[in-house]
Amino acid sequence: MYEGGNSSCSEGPGHVAIIMDGNGRWAESRGLPRLHGHRRGADRVREIVEACPELAISHLTLFAFSTENWNRPVAEVSGLMRLFRRYIKKEGARLVAEGVRVRFIGGRERLADDLRALMAGLEKQTERNNRLNLTVAINYGGRDEILRATRRMAAAVLAGDLSADDISTATIEDHLDTAGLPDPDLIVRTSGECRVSGFLPWQSAYAEFAFVDTRWPDFTVEQLAAQIQRFGQRERRFGAVAG
Ligand code: FPP
């Protein structure tokens, strides 16, 4: 959450969020099925997660599936859901052992029961870890998140547990999926598109953005390190003047 003041970025982006775009095009340009691109994308996730501690990244948030991604062909959607299951089953033990705390953001009601159970299980298994905070956005949309938060606040007001006059930015943050997490410092989007596609709209109010041409399956730890170095040269003023 934003705490005000200037910052030279020299401390580095403690919280990096990534829109992992370009898996489909990566595969299509090689004459491969789109799911092949997603599988290669999952390999990149493992490498980037492993590299975070040495890059001084304490929080990594990944956009894995948006509320709009349900509109893709059924086979691609179910292939992605299989990939999430496999990732949790295959990588779960390693994440636990490496001290990674995993959280998921996004609406869960539309996800299959077994996937939801795997997600909740991994969250529970890793809840005491703190070497890296990994947040994975599945069925996530920023407007949907704000809508769900608003409904919860309205229900609390109706129940007499919250006064409308007492609603502050902190109250809103407490009702978002990201409650308790810091805002992202740097948001990276791969594959050349310069848009945010509903990713963390509230939380990114003061984030720095980096749009890189590389498609996600080709995105390397070195490229992430280069973005972190560039971030270090920026000056964040948070609406104030330099000084
Ligand atoms: C966007 O590329 C990517 C996705 C919708 C899926 C992201 C999923 C992964 C990287 C797989 C595994 C993730 C985890 C956390 C295990 P796109 O398909 O929109 O690419 P395109 O724009 O080239 O079509």
Short mmCIF file of C-alpha atoms and ligand atoms in Angstrom, two decimals:
data_model
loop_
_atom_site.label_atom_id
_atom_site.label_comp_id
_atom_site.label_asym_id
_atom_site.label_seq_id
_atom_site.Cartn_x
_atom_site.Cartn_y
_atom_site.Cartn_z
CA MET A 1 0.00 0.00 0.00
CA TYR A 2 1.18 3.52 -0.84
CA GLU A 3 2.81 5.37 2.01
CA GLY A 4 3.78 8.64 0.33
CA GLY A 5 7.05 10.49 -0.29
CA ASN A 6 9.70 10.43 -2.99
CA SER A 7 11.85 7.46 -3.75
CA SER A 8 14.80 7.08 -6.06
CA CYS A 9 14.00 3.39 -6.74
CA SER A 10 17.56 2.59 -5.73
CA GLU A 11 16.26 -0.02 -3.33
CA GLY A 12 14.82 -1.97 -6.23
CA PRO A 13 11.29 -3.16 -6.81
CA GLY A 14 10.43 -5.33 -3.85
CA HIS A 15 7.15 -6.24 -5.52
CA VAL A 16 7.17 -7.17 -9.20
CA ALA A 17 3.95 -8.09 -10.98
CA ILE A 18 3.99 -9.70 -14.43
CA ILE A 19 1.42 -9.98 -17.20
CA MET A 20 2.73 -13.14 -18.86
CA ASP A 21 1.58 -12.46 -22.41
CA GLY A 22 2.48 -14.08 -25.71
CA ASN A 23 2.31 -17.83 -25.06
CA GLY A 24 -0.19 -18.37 -27.87
CA ARG A 25 1.75 -16.37 -30.45
CA TRP A 26 4.99 -18.03 -29.38
CA ALA A 27 3.46 -21.42 -30.18
CA GLU A 28 1.61 -20.39 -33.35
CA SER A 29 4.74 -18.84 -34.84
CA ARG A 30 6.36 -22.27 -34.52
CA GLY A 31 3.40 -24.18 -35.90
CA LEU A 32 2.70 -25.64 -32.45
CA PRO A 33 -0.60 -25.85 -30.54
CA ARG A 34 -1.25 -22.86 -28.26
CA LEU A 35 -1.16 -25.12 -25.22
CA HIS A 36 2.45 -25.91 -25.99
CA GLY A 37 3.16 -22.21 -25.49
CA HIS A 38 1.37 -22.24 -22.15
CA ARG A 39 3.44 -25.24 -21.07
CA ARG A 40 6.65 -23.42 -21.98
CA GLY A 41 5.21 -20.43 -20.11
CA ALA A 42 4.86 -22.58 -16.99
CA ASP A 43 8.57 -23.53 -17.30
CA ARG A 44 9.41 -19.81 -17.29
CA VAL A 45 7.30 -19.33 -14.17
CA ARG A 46 9.48 -21.87 -12.35
CA GLU A 47 12.72 -20.16 -13.43
CA ILE A 48 11.54 -16.67 -12.57
CA VAL A 49 10.20 -17.77 -9.16
CA GLU A 50 13.54 -19.40 -8.35
CA ALA A 51 15.47 -16.27 -9.31
CA CYS A 52 13.43 -13.81 -7.21
CA PRO A 53 15.33 -14.04 -3.91
CA GLU A 54 18.67 -13.25 -5.58
CA LEU A 55 17.05 -10.36 -7.43
CA ALA A 56 15.86 -9.01 -4.04
CA ILE A 57 12.23 -9.47 -5.06
CA SER A 58 10.16 -10.23 -1.97
CA HIS A 59 6.78 -10.27 -3.74
CA LEU A 60 5.99 -11.66 -7.18
CA THR A 61 2.47 -11.48 -8.59
CA LEU A 62 1.64 -13.33 -11.81
CA PHE A 63 -1.42 -12.89 -14.04
CA ALA A 64 -2.21 -16.46 -15.06
CA PHE A 65 -5.87 -16.35 -16.12
CA SER A 66 -8.22 -13.40 -16.48
CA THR A 67 -11.99 -13.20 -16.09
CA GLU A 68 -12.07 -12.70 -19.87
CA ASN A 69 -9.95 -15.78 -20.64
CA TRP A 70 -13.08 -17.99 -20.22
CA ASN A 71 -14.02 -16.74 -23.70
CA ARG A 72 -11.20 -18.77 -25.27
CA PRO A 73 -11.89 -22.13 -26.94
CA VAL A 74 -13.01 -24.75 -24.40
CA ALA A 75 -9.96 -26.93 -25.10
CA GLU A 76 -7.57 -24.08 -24.34
CA VAL A 77 -9.40 -23.17 -21.11
CA SER A 78 -9.42 -26.77 -19.89
CA GLY A 79 -5.79 -27.16 -20.93
CA LEU A 80 -4.85 -24.12 -18.85
CA MET A 81 -6.81 -25.45 -15.86
CA ARG A 82 -4.95 -28.78 -16.22
CA LEU A 83 -1.70 -26.87 -16.29
CA PHE A 84 -2.56 -25.04 -13.05
CA ARG A 85 -3.42 -28.37 -11.38
CA ARG A 86 -0.20 -29.95 -12.62
CA TYR A 87 1.87 -26.95 -11.54
CA ILE A 88 0.48 -27.08 -8.01
CA LYS A 89 0.94 -30.86 -7.76
CA LYS A 90 4.41 -30.88 -9.32
CA GLU A 91 5.86 -27.68 -7.89
CA GLY A 92 4.02 -27.61 -4.55
CA ALA A 93 6.64 -29.52 -2.55
CA ARG A 94 9.47 -27.47 -4.05
CA LEU A 95 7.68 -24.20 -3.24
CA VAL A 96 7.16 -25.35 0.34
CA ALA A 97 10.83 -26.39 0.65
CA GLU A 98 12.11 -23.14 -0.88
CA GLY A 99 10.24 -20.96 1.59
CA VAL A 100 7.75 -19.54 -0.91
CA ARG A 101 4.41 -18.38 0.43
CA VAL A 102 1.75 -18.88 -2.22
CA ARG A 103 -1.53 -16.99 -2.42
CA PHE A 104 -4.15 -16.93 -5.14
CA ILE A 105 -6.25 -13.92 -6.08
CA GLY A 106 -9.37 -13.83 -8.25
CA GLY A 107 -12.89 -15.20 -7.89
CA ARG A 108 -12.84 -18.90 -7.00
CA GLU A 109 -16.51 -19.78 -7.41
CA ARG A 110 -16.15 -20.48 -11.12
CA LEU A 111 -13.18 -22.82 -10.68
CA ALA A 112 -13.57 -26.60 -10.38
CA ASP A 113 -13.82 -27.96 -6.83
CA ASP A 114 -10.64 -30.03 -7.09
CA LEU A 115 -8.61 -27.06 -8.35
CA ARG A 116 -9.96 -24.87 -5.57
CA ALA A 117 -8.99 -27.54 -3.05
CA LEU A 118 -5.45 -27.74 -4.48
CA MET A 119 -5.14 -23.95 -4.29
CA ALA A 120 -6.39 -23.78 -0.70
CA GLY A 121 -4.09 -26.67 0.24
CA LEU A 122 -1.00 -24.96 -1.15
CA GLU A 123 -1.93 -21.69 0.55
CA LYS A 124 -2.24 -23.53 3.83
CA GLN A 125 0.98 -25.53 3.38
CA THR A 126 3.00 -22.40 2.65
CA GLU A 127 1.37 -19.95 5.05
CA ARG A 128 4.40 -19.83 7.35
CA ASN A 129 6.92 -19.20 4.55
CA ASN A 130 8.34 -15.77 3.87
CA ARG A 131 11.38 -16.06 1.61
CA LEU A 132 9.22 -15.07 -1.36
CA ASN A 133 5.54 -14.11 -1.54
CA LEU A 134 4.13 -15.54 -4.74
CA THR A 135 0.63 -14.43 -5.70
CA VAL A 136 -1.03 -16.07 -8.68
CA ALA A 137 -4.06 -14.41 -10.26
CA ILE A 138 -6.53 -16.99 -11.59
CA ASN A 139 -9.98 -15.91 -12.80
CA TYR A 140 -8.83 -12.42 -11.88
CA GLY A 141 -10.15 -9.13 -13.24
CA GLY A 142 -9.52 -5.81 -11.51
CA ARG A 143 -13.07 -4.58 -11.98
CA ASP A 144 -14.42 -7.90 -10.75
CA GLU A 145 -12.18 -7.67 -7.68
CA ILE A 146 -13.42 -4.13 -6.90
CA LEU A 147 -17.02 -5.23 -7.49
CA ARG A 148 -16.66 -8.17 -5.07
CA ALA A 149 -14.98 -5.90 -2.50
CA THR A 150 -17.79 -3.35 -2.86
CA ARG A 151 -20.44 -6.03 -2.34
CA ARG A 152 -18.70 -7.23 0.81
CA MET A 153 -18.47 -3.67 2.17
CA ALA A 154 -22.14 -3.01 1.30
CA ALA A 155 -23.13 -6.21 3.12
CA ALA A 156 -21.09 -5.13 6.15
CA VAL A 157 -22.82 -1.72 6.14
CA LEU A 158 -26.24 -3.39 5.91
CA ALA A 159 -25.35 -5.72 8.77
CA GLY A 160 -24.35 -2.72 10.88
CA ASP A 161 -20.72 -3.87 11.09
CA LEU A 162 -19.36 -0.95 9.04
CA SER A 163 -20.41 2.67 8.85
CA ALA A 164 -20.50 4.17 5.35
CA ASP A 165 -18.79 7.31 6.65
CA ASP A 166 -15.90 5.24 7.99
CA ILE A 167 -15.04 3.71 4.62
CA SER A 168 -11.51 4.84 3.77
CA THR A 169 -8.93 3.77 1.18
CA ALA A 170 -7.60 1.39 3.84
CA THR A 171 -11.07 -0.16 4.22
CA ILE A 172 -11.22 -0.74 0.47
CA GLU A 173 -7.74 -2.29 0.48
CA ASP A 174 -8.77 -4.59 3.30
CA HIS A 175 -11.63 -5.91 1.15
CA LEU A 176 -9.59 -6.50 -2.00
CA ASP A 177 -8.16 -9.94 -2.82
CA THR A 178 -4.71 -8.46 -2.17
CA ALA A 179 -5.49 -7.41 1.43
CA GLY A 180 -2.29 -7.33 3.45
CA LEU A 181 0.01 -7.33 0.40
CA PRO A 182 2.08 -4.31 -0.63
CA ASP A 183 1.28 -2.53 -3.89
CA PRO A 184 3.38 -3.57 -6.88
CA ASP A 185 6.43 -1.38 -7.53
CA LEU A 186 7.04 -2.60 -11.07
CA ILE A 187 4.59 -4.16 -13.52
CA VAL A 188 6.10 -5.96 -16.51
CA ARG A 189 4.08 -7.03 -19.55
CA THR A 190 5.68 -9.26 -22.13
CA SER A 191 5.03 -9.66 -25.87
CA GLY A 192 4.78 -6.04 -26.95
CA GLU A 193 1.23 -5.12 -25.94
CA CYS A 194 1.04 -1.80 -24.08
CA ARG A 195 -2.06 -2.26 -21.98
CA VAL A 196 -2.89 -3.48 -18.49
CA SER A 197 -5.97 -5.62 -19.25
CA GLY A 198 -7.57 -5.14 -15.85
CA PHE A 199 -4.51 -6.25 -13.86
CA LEU A 200 -4.38 -4.73 -10.37
CA PRO A 201 -6.04 -1.38 -11.30
CA TRP A 202 -6.34 -0.17 -7.70
CA GLN A 203 -2.96 -1.49 -6.57
CA SER A 204 -1.01 -0.15 -9.58
CA ALA A 205 -1.90 3.52 -8.98
CA TYR A 206 1.77 4.41 -8.39
CA ALA A 207 3.50 1.47 -10.07
CA GLU A 208 6.20 1.83 -12.71
CA PHE A 209 5.48 -0.03 -15.95
CA ALA A 210 7.75 -1.91 -18.34
CA PHE A 211 6.48 -3.25 -21.66
CA VAL A 212 8.88 -5.67 -23.30
CA ASP A 213 8.65 -7.21 -26.76
CA THR A 214 9.75 -10.71 -25.77
CA ARG A 215 7.00 -13.31 -25.61
CA TRP A 216 6.61 -14.89 -22.19
CA PRO A 217 8.04 -18.34 -23.10
CA ASP A 218 11.27 -16.60 -24.17
CA PHE A 219 11.47 -14.18 -21.24
CA THR A 220 14.63 -14.83 -19.25
CA VAL A 221 15.86 -14.11 -15.74
CA GLU A 222 18.48 -11.82 -17.36
CA GLN A 223 15.72 -9.78 -19.01
CA LEU A 224 13.95 -9.44 -15.68
CA ALA A 225 17.23 -8.36 -14.07
CA ALA A 226 17.64 -5.72 -16.81
CA GLN A 227 14.15 -4.34 -16.06
CA ILE A 228 15.02 -4.19 -12.38
CA GLN A 229 18.17 -2.26 -13.21
CA ARG A 230 16.15 0.20 -15.32
CA PHE A 231 13.68 0.56 -12.47
CA GLY A 232 16.61 1.55 -10.25
CA GLN A 233 17.28 4.53 -12.51
CA ARG A 234 13.76 5.90 -12.30
CA GLU A 235 12.61 8.46 -9.78
CA ARG A 236 9.24 7.84 -8.18
CA ARG A 237 7.61 11.03 -7.01
CA PHE A 238 4.15 9.74 -6.05
CA GLY A 239 2.62 13.00 -7.22
CA ALA A 240 5.04 15.17 -5.25
CA VAL A 241 7.96 17.22 -6.64
CA ALA A 242 11.54 15.96 -6.94
CA GLY A 243 13.65 16.40 -3.86
C1 FPP B 1 -1.25 -15.04 -22.09
O1 FPP B 1 -0.73 -15.45 -23.34
C2 FPP B 1 -1.07 -16.12 -21.15
C3 FPP B 1 -2.09 -16.78 -20.53
C4 FPP B 1 -3.52 -16.46 -20.73
C5 FPP B 1 -1.81 -17.90 -19.63
C6 FPP B 1 -0.69 -17.71 -18.68
C7 FPP B 1 -0.37 -19.02 -18.13
C8 FPP B 1 0.85 -19.54 -17.98
C9 FPP B 1 2.12 -18.82 -18.19
C10 FPP B 1 0.93 -20.94 -17.61
C11 FPP B 1 1.23 -21.35 -16.27
C12 FPP B 1 1.03 -20.41 -15.15
C13 FPP B 1 1.25 -20.78 -13.89
C14 FPP B 1 1.12 -19.81 -12.79
C15 FPP B 1 1.63 -22.16 -13.55
P1 FPP B 1 -1.73 -15.55 -24.57
O2 FPP B 1 -2.20 -16.95 -24.66
O3 FPP B 1 -2.78 -14.51 -24.43
O4 FPP B 1 -0.79 -15.24 -25.75
P2 FPP B 1 -1.20 -14.56 -27.12
O5 FPP B 1 -1.56 -13.14 -26.79
O6 FPP B 1 0.05 -14.67 -27.91
O7 FPP B 1 -2.33 -15.34 -27.68
#
